[in-house]
Short mmCIF file of C-alpha atoms and ligand atoms in Angstrom, two decimals:
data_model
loop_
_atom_site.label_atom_id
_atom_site.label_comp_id
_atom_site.label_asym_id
_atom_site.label_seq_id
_atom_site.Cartn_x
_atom_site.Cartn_y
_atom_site.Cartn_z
CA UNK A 1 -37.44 23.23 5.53
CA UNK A 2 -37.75 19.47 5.57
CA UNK A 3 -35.07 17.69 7.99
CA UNK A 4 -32.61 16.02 5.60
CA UNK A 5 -30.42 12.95 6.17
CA UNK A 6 -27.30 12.48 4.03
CA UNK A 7 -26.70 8.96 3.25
CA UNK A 8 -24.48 9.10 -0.11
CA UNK A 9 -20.98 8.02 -0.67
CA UNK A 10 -20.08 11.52 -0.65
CA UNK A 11 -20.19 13.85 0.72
CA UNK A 12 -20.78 12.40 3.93
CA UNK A 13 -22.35 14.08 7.44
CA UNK A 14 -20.31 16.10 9.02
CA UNK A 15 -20.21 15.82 13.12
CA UNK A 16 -21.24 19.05 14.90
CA UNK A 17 -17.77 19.02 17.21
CA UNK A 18 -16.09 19.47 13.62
CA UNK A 19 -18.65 22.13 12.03
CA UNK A 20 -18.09 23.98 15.26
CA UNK A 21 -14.45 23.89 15.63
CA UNK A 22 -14.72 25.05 11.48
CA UNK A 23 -17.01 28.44 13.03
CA UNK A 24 -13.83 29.91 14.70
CA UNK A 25 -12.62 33.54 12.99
CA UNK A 26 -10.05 32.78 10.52
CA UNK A 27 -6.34 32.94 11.68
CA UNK A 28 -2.90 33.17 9.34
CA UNK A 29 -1.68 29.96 8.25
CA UNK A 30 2.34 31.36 9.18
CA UNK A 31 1.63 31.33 12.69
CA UNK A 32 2.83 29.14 15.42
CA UNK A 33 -0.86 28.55 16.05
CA UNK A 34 -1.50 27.41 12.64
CA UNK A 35 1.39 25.50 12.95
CA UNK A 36 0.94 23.29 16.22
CA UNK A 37 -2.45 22.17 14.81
CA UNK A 38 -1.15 21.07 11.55
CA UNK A 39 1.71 19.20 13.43
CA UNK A 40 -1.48 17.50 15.33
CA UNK A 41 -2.77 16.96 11.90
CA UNK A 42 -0.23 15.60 10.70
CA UNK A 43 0.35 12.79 13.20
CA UNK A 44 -2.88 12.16 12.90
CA UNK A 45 -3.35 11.61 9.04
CA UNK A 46 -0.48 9.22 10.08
CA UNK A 47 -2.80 7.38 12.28
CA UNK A 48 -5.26 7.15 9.60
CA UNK A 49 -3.31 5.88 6.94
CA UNK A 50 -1.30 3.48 9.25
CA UNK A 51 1.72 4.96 7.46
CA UNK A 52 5.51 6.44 8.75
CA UNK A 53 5.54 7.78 5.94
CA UNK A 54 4.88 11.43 4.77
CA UNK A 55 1.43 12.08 3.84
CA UNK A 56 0.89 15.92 1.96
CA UNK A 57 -2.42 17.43 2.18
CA UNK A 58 -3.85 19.46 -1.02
CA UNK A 59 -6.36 22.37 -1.43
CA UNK A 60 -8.76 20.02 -4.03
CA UNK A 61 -11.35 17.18 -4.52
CA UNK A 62 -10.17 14.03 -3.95
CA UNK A 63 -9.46 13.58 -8.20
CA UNK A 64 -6.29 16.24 -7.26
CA UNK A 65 -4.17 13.77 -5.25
CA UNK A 66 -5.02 11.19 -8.09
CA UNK A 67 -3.81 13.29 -10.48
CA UNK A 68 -0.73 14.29 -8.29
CA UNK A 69 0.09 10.60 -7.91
CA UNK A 70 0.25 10.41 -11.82
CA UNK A 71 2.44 13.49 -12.31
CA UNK A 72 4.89 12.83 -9.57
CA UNK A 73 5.60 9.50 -10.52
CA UNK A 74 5.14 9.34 -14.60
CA UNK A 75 6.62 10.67 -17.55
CA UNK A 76 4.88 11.04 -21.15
CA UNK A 77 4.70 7.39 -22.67
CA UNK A 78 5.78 5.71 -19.66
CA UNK A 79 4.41 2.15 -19.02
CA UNK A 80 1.17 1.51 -15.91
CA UNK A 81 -1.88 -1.23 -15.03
CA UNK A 82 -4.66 0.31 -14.88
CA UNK A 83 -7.91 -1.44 -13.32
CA UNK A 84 -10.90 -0.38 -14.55
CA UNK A 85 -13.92 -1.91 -12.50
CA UNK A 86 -16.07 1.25 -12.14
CA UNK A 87 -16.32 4.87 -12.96
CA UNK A 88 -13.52 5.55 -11.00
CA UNK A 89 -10.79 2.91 -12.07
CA UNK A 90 -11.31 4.72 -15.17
CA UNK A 91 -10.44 7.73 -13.53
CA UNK A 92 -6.75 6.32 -13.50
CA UNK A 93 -6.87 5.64 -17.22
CA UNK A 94 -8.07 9.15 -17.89
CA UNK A 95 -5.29 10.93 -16.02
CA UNK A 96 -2.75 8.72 -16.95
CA UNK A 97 -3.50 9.02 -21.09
CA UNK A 98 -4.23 13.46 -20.54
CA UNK A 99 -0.52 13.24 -19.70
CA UNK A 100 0.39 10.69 -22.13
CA UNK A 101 1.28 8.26 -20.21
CA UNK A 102 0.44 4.99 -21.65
CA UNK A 103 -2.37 2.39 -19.54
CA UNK A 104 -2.32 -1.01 -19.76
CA UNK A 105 -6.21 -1.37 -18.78
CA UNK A 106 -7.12 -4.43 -16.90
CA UNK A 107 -11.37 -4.40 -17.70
CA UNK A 108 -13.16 -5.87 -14.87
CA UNK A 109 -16.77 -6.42 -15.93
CA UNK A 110 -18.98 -3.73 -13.02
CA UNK A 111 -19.77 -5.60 -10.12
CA UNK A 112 -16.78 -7.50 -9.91
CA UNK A 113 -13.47 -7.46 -8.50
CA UNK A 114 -10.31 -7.73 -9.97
CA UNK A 115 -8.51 -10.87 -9.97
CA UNK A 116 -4.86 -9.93 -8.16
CA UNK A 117 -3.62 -12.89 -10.42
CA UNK A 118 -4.51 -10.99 -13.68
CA UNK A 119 -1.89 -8.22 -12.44
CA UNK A 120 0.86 -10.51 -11.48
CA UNK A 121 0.85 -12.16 -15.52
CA UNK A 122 0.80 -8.46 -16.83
CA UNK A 123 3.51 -7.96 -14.16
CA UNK A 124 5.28 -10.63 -15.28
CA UNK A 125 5.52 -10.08 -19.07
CA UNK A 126 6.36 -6.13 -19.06
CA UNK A 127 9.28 -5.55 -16.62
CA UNK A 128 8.70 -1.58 -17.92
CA UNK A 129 5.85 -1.08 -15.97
CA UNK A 130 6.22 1.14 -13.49
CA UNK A 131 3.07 1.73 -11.39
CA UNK A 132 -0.47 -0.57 -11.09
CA UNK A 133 -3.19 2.17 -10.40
CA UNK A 134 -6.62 0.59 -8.29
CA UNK A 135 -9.05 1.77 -6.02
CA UNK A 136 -9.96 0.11 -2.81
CA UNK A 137 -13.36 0.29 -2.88
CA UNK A 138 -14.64 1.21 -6.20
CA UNK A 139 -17.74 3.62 -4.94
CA UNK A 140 -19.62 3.65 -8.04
CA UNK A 141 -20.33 -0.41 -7.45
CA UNK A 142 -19.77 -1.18 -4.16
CA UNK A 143 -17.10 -3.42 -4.51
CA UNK A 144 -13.75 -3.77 -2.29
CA UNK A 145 -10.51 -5.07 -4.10
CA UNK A 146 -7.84 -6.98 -2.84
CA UNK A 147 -5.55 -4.14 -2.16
CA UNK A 148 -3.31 -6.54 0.54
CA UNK A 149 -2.98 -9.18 -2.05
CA UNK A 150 -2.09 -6.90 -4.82
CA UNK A 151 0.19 -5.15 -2.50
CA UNK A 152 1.99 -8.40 -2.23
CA UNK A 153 2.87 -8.86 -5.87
CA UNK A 154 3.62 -5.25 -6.74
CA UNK A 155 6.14 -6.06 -4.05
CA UNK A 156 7.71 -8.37 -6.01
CA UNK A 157 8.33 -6.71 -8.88
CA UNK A 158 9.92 -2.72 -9.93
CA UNK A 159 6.52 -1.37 -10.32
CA UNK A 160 4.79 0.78 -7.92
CA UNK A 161 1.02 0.16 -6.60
CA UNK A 162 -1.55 3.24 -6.09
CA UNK A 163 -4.70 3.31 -4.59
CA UNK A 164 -7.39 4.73 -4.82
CA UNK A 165 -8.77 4.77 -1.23
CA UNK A 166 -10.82 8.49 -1.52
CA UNK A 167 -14.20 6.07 -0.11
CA UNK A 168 -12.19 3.18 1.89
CA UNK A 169 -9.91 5.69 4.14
CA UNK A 170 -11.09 5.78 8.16
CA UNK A 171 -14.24 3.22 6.91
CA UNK A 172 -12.74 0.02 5.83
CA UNK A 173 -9.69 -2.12 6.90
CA UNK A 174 -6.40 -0.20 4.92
CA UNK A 175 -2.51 -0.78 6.52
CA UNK A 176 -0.39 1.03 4.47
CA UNK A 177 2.31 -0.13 5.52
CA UNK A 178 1.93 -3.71 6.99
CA UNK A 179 0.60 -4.30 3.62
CA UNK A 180 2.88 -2.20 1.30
CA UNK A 181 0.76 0.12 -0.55
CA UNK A 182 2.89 2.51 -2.08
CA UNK A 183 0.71 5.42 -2.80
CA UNK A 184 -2.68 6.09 -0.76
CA UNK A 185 -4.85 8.90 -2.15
CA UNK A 186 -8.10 10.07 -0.13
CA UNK A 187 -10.22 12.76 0.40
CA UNK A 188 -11.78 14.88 3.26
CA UNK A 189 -15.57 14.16 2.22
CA UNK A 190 -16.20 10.67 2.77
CA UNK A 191 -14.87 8.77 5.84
CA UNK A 192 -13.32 11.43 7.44
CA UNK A 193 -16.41 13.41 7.90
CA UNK A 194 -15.52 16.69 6.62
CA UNK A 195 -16.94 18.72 3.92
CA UNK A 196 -15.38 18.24 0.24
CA UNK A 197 -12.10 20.14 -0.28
CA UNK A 198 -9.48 18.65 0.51
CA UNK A 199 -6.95 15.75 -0.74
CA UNK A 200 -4.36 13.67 0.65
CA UNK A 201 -1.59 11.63 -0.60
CA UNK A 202 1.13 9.10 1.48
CA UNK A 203 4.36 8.07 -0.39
CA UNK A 204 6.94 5.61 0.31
CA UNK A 205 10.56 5.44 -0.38
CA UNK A 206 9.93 3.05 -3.46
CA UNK A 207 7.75 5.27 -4.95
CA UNK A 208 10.15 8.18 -4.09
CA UNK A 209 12.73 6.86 -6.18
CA UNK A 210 9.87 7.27 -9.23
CA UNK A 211 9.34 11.13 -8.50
CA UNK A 212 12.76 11.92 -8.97
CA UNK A 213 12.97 10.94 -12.76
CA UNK A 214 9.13 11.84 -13.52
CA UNK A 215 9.14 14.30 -16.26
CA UNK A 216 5.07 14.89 -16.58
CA UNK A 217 4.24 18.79 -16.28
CA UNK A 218 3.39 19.55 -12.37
CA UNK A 219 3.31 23.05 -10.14
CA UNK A 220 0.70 22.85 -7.66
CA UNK A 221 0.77 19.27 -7.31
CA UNK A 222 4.17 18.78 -7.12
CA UNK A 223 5.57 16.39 -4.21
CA UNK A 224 9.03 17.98 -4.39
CA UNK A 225 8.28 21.04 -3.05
CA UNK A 226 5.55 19.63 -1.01
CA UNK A 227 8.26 17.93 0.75
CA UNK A 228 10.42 20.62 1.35
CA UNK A 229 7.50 22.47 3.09
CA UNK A 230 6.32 19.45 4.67
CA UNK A 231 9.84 19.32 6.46
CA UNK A 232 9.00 22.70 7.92
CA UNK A 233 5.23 21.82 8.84
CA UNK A 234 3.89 24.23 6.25
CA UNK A 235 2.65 24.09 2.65
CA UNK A 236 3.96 25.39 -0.44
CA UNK A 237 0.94 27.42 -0.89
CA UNK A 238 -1.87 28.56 1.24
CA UNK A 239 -3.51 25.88 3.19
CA UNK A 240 -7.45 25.40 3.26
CA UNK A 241 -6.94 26.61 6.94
CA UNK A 242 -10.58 26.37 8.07
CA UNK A 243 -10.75 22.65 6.73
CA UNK A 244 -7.62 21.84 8.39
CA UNK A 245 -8.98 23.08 11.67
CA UNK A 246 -12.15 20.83 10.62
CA UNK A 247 -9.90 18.21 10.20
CA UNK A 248 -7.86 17.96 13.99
CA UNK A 249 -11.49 17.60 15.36
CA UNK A 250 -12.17 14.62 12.53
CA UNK A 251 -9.19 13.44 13.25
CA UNK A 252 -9.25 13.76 16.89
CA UNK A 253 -12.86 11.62 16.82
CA UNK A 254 -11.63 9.32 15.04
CA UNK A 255 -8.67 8.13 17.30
CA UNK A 256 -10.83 8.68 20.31
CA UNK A 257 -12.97 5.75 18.63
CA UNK A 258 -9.96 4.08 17.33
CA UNK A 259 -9.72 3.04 13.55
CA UNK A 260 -10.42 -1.07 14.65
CA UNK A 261 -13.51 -0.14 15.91
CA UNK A 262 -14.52 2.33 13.22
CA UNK A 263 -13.82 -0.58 10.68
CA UNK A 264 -16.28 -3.17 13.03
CA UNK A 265 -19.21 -0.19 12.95
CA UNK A 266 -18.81 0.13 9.06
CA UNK A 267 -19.05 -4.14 8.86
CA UNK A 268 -21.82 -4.11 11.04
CA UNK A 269 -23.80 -1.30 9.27
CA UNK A 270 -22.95 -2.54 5.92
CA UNK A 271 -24.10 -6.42 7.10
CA UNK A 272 -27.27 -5.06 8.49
CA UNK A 273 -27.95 -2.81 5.39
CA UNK A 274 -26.90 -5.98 2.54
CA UNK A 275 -29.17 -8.53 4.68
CA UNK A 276 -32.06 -6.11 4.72
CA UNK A 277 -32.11 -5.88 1.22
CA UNK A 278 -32.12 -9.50 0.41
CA UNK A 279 -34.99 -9.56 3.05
CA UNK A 280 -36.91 -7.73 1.03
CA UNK A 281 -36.34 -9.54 -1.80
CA UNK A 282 -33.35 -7.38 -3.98
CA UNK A 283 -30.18 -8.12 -5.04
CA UNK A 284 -26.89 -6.73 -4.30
CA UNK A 285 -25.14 -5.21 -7.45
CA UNK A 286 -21.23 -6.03 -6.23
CA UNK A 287 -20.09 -9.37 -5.97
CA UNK A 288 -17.56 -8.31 -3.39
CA UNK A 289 -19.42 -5.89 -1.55
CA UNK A 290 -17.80 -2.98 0.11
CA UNK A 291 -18.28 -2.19 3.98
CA UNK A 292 -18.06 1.36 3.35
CA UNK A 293 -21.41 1.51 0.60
CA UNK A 294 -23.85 -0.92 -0.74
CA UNK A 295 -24.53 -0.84 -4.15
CA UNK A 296 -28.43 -2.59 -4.83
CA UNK A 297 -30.07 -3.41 -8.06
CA UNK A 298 -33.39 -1.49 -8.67
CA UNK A 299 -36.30 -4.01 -9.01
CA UNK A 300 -37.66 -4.79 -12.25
CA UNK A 301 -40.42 -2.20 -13.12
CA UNK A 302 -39.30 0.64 -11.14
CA UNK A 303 -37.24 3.92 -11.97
CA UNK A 304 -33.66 4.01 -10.17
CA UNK A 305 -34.25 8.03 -10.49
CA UNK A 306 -37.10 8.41 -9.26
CA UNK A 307 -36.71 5.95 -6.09
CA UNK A 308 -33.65 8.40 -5.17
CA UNK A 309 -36.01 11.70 -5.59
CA UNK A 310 -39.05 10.33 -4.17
CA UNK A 311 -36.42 9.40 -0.81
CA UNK A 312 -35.01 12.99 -1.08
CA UNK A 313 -37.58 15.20 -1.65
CA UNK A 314 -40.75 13.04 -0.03
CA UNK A 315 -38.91 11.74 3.36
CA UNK A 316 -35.58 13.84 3.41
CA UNK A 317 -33.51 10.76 2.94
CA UNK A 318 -30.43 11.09 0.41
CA UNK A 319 -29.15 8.06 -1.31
CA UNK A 320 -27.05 7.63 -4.34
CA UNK A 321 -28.35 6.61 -7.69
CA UNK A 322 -26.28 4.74 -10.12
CA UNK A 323 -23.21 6.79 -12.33
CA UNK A 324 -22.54 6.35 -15.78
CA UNK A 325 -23.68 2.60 -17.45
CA UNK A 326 -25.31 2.15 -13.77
CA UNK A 327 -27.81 5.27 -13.92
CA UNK A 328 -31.25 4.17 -12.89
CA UNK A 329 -30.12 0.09 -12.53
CA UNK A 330 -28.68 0.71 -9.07
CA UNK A 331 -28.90 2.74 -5.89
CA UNK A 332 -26.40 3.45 -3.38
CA UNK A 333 -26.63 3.54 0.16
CA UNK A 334 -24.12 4.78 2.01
CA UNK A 335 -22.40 3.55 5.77
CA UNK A 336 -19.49 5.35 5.94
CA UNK A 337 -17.90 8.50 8.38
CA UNK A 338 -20.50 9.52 11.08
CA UNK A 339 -23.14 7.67 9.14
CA UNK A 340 -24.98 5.24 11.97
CA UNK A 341 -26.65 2.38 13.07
CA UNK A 342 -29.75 4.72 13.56
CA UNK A 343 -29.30 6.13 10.60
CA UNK A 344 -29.36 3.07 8.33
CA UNK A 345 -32.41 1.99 10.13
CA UNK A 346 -34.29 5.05 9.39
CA UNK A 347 -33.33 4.88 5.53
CA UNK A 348 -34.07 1.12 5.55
CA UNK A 349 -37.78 2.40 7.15
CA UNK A 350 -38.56 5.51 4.39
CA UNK A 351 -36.64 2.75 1.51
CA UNK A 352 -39.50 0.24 2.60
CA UNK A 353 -42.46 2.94 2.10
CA UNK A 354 -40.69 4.28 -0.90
CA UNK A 355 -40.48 0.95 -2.44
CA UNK A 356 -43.81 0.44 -1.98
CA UNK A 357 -45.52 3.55 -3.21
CA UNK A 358 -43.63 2.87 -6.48
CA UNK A 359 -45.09 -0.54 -7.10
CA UNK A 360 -43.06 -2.88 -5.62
CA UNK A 361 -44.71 -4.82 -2.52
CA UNK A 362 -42.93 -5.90 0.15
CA UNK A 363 -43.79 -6.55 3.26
CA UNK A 364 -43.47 -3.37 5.62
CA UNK A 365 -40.85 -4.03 8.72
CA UNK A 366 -39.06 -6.85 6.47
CA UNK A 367 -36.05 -5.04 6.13
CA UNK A 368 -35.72 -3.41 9.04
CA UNK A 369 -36.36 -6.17 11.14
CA UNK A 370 -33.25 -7.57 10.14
CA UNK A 371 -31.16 -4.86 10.64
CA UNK A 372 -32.58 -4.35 14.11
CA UNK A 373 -31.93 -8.05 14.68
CA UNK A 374 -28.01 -8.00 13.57
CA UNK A 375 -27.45 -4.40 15.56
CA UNK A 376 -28.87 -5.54 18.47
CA UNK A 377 -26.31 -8.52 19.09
CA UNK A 378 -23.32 -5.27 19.19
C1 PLP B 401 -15.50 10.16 -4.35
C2 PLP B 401 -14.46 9.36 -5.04
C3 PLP B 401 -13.56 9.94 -5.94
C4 PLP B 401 -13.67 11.34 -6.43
O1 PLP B 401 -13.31 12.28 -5.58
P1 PLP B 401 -13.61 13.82 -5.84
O2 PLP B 401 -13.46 14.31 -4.45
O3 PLP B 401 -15.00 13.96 -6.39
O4 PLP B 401 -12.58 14.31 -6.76
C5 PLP B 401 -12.57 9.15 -6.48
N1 PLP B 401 -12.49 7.85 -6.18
C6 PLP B 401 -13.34 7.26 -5.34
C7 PLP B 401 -13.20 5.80 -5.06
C8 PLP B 401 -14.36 7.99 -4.74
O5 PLP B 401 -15.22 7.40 -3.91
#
């Protein structure tokens, strides 16, 4: 079996402290063992989110706590923003109109972020709104939006701002609170390095006031009866006890490294990783490029596909190709979660030989060179 390096914006590698605290027999989630290490869990996820406020954990992909943040808040034909800049802005939309809730969608063309302004003269004209749904950093293009500024005009006005942070959470800069952001949604397989599976969701009181008039459908997801188990540091339903287990080691890494510097090793991998790339002569694909994934434009004459096989099956290296309208124009690379320096220099390395085998010549080193140069000065 071929060694094999996972380098794609999820899922992410998972650190061996957390796969072996994950190997321990099962135990009942109604215990007071269970129960002291989802208190820990709990002030940790705190920690994370830079949040006082409550933050519920679900049994599901990330897409669940979207979905719960559109249920809890909404009812059918109610008024939203949505920003659509990527496959997964039009997540929002999706959810939003299978419950009949009704999107304003702000199109950003892919590549690009949105402009806060455009949200503030929606804002402005529809007092009904009630929520603005974005994503932090829009994975399918590598682009970061400007949650802080967008934070500070929701503020302004009735609505409610969610986001979208499933990639951005424990990899790039996010204060929930210092900033305002009403609704965070993540998920366990991307920054904090554990395997897909489970969701997350913080709520403030503003938003609070929304989820006690929604009227959309809910059971599972529903933040009601979340709460009232939350108060008791337990879960409505059965918790996905081994992940949570995974998840006090995550989480316990992670504030051993402390989120500051976690942000400064995803800006200096994603730095090295953009400048090595314009080295050898590509061109980024986001305009406002991400620190948690960069997204790259494939060179003229070569297949996007079969770059990303002839990485994964030839040299063991997994990248991302491009989803939906981006399929075979861009690959992904991801620096996020226990992604590292070393690692990006190694996929940088096999890139360069892949790169060249498929026709397009570059000098060998070019790349990496540069990203040895910028990780050197840390
Ligand atoms: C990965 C990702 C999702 C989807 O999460 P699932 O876990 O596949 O449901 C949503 N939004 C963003 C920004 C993501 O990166």
């Amino acid at each position: 079996m071929r060694k094999q390096l996972l380098l794609t914006p999820g899922p992410t590698p998972v650190p061996p402290e957390v796969s072996l605290a994950m190997a321990v027999p099962i135990i009942h989630h109604r215990t007071s063992e269970y129960r002291a290490i989802f208190e820990e869990v709990i002030k940790g996820l705190k920690y994370v989110f830079q949040t006082e406020n409550d933050v519920f954990t679900f049994a599901s992909s990330g897409t669940g706590a979207m979905e719960s943040a559109v249920v809890n808040l909404l009812s059918p034909k109610d008024k939203v923003i949505t920003v659509e800049g990527g496959k997964f802005g039009e997540r929002w939309t999706e959810i939003c109109k299978s419950y009949g809730i009704e999107p304003i969608v702000i199109e950003v063309p892919w590549g690009e972020a949105v402009e806060p302004e455009e949200i503030a003269q929606i804002l402005e004209k529809n007092s009904q709104i009630k929520a603005v749904f974005t994503t932090l950093c829009e994975t399918s293009t590598g682009v970061v939006n400007d949650v802080r500024r967008i934070a500070e005009i929701t503020a302004k006005h009735k609505a409610v701002l969610v986001v979208d942070a499933i990639s951005a959470l424990a990899s790039i800069e996010l204060r929930t609170d210092a900033w305002g952001v009403d609704i965070v949604v993540a998920g366990s397989q991307k920054g904090l390095m554990l395997p897909p599976g489970l969701s997350f969701l913080s709520i403030s009181p503003k938003a609070w006031e929304l989820v006690k008039e929604a009227k959309s459908p809910r059971y599972y997801f529903d933040l009601k009866e979340a709460k009232k188990a939350l108060e008791k540091i337990d879960t409505p339903f059965t918790p996905a006890v081994t992940l949570i287990i995974g998840l006090r080691e995550a989480l316990r890494l992670i504030q051993k490294e402390g989120l500051e510097n976690i942000w400064e090793r995803h800006a200096l991998m994603a730095e090295a990783t953009r400048k090595a790339m314009l080295a050898l002569g590509l061109e980024l694909f986001a305009k406002a490029p991400s620190d948690a994934v960069t997204a790259v434009k494939v060179p003229q004459g070569i297949d996007g596909e079969n770059l990303v096989k002839l990485l994964r099956q030839k040299y063991g290296v997994s990248i991302a190709g491009g989803q939906a309208e981006l399929k075979g124009k861009v690959f992904r690379i991801a620096h996020m979660g226990y992604i590292t320096p070393e690692d990006i220099l190694l996929t940088l390395s096999c890139l360069e030989i892949a790169l060249n085998e498929m026709g397009f010549k570059t000098p060998l080193g070019k790349g990496v060179k540069v990203a040895e140069e910028i990780f050197s000065r840390g």
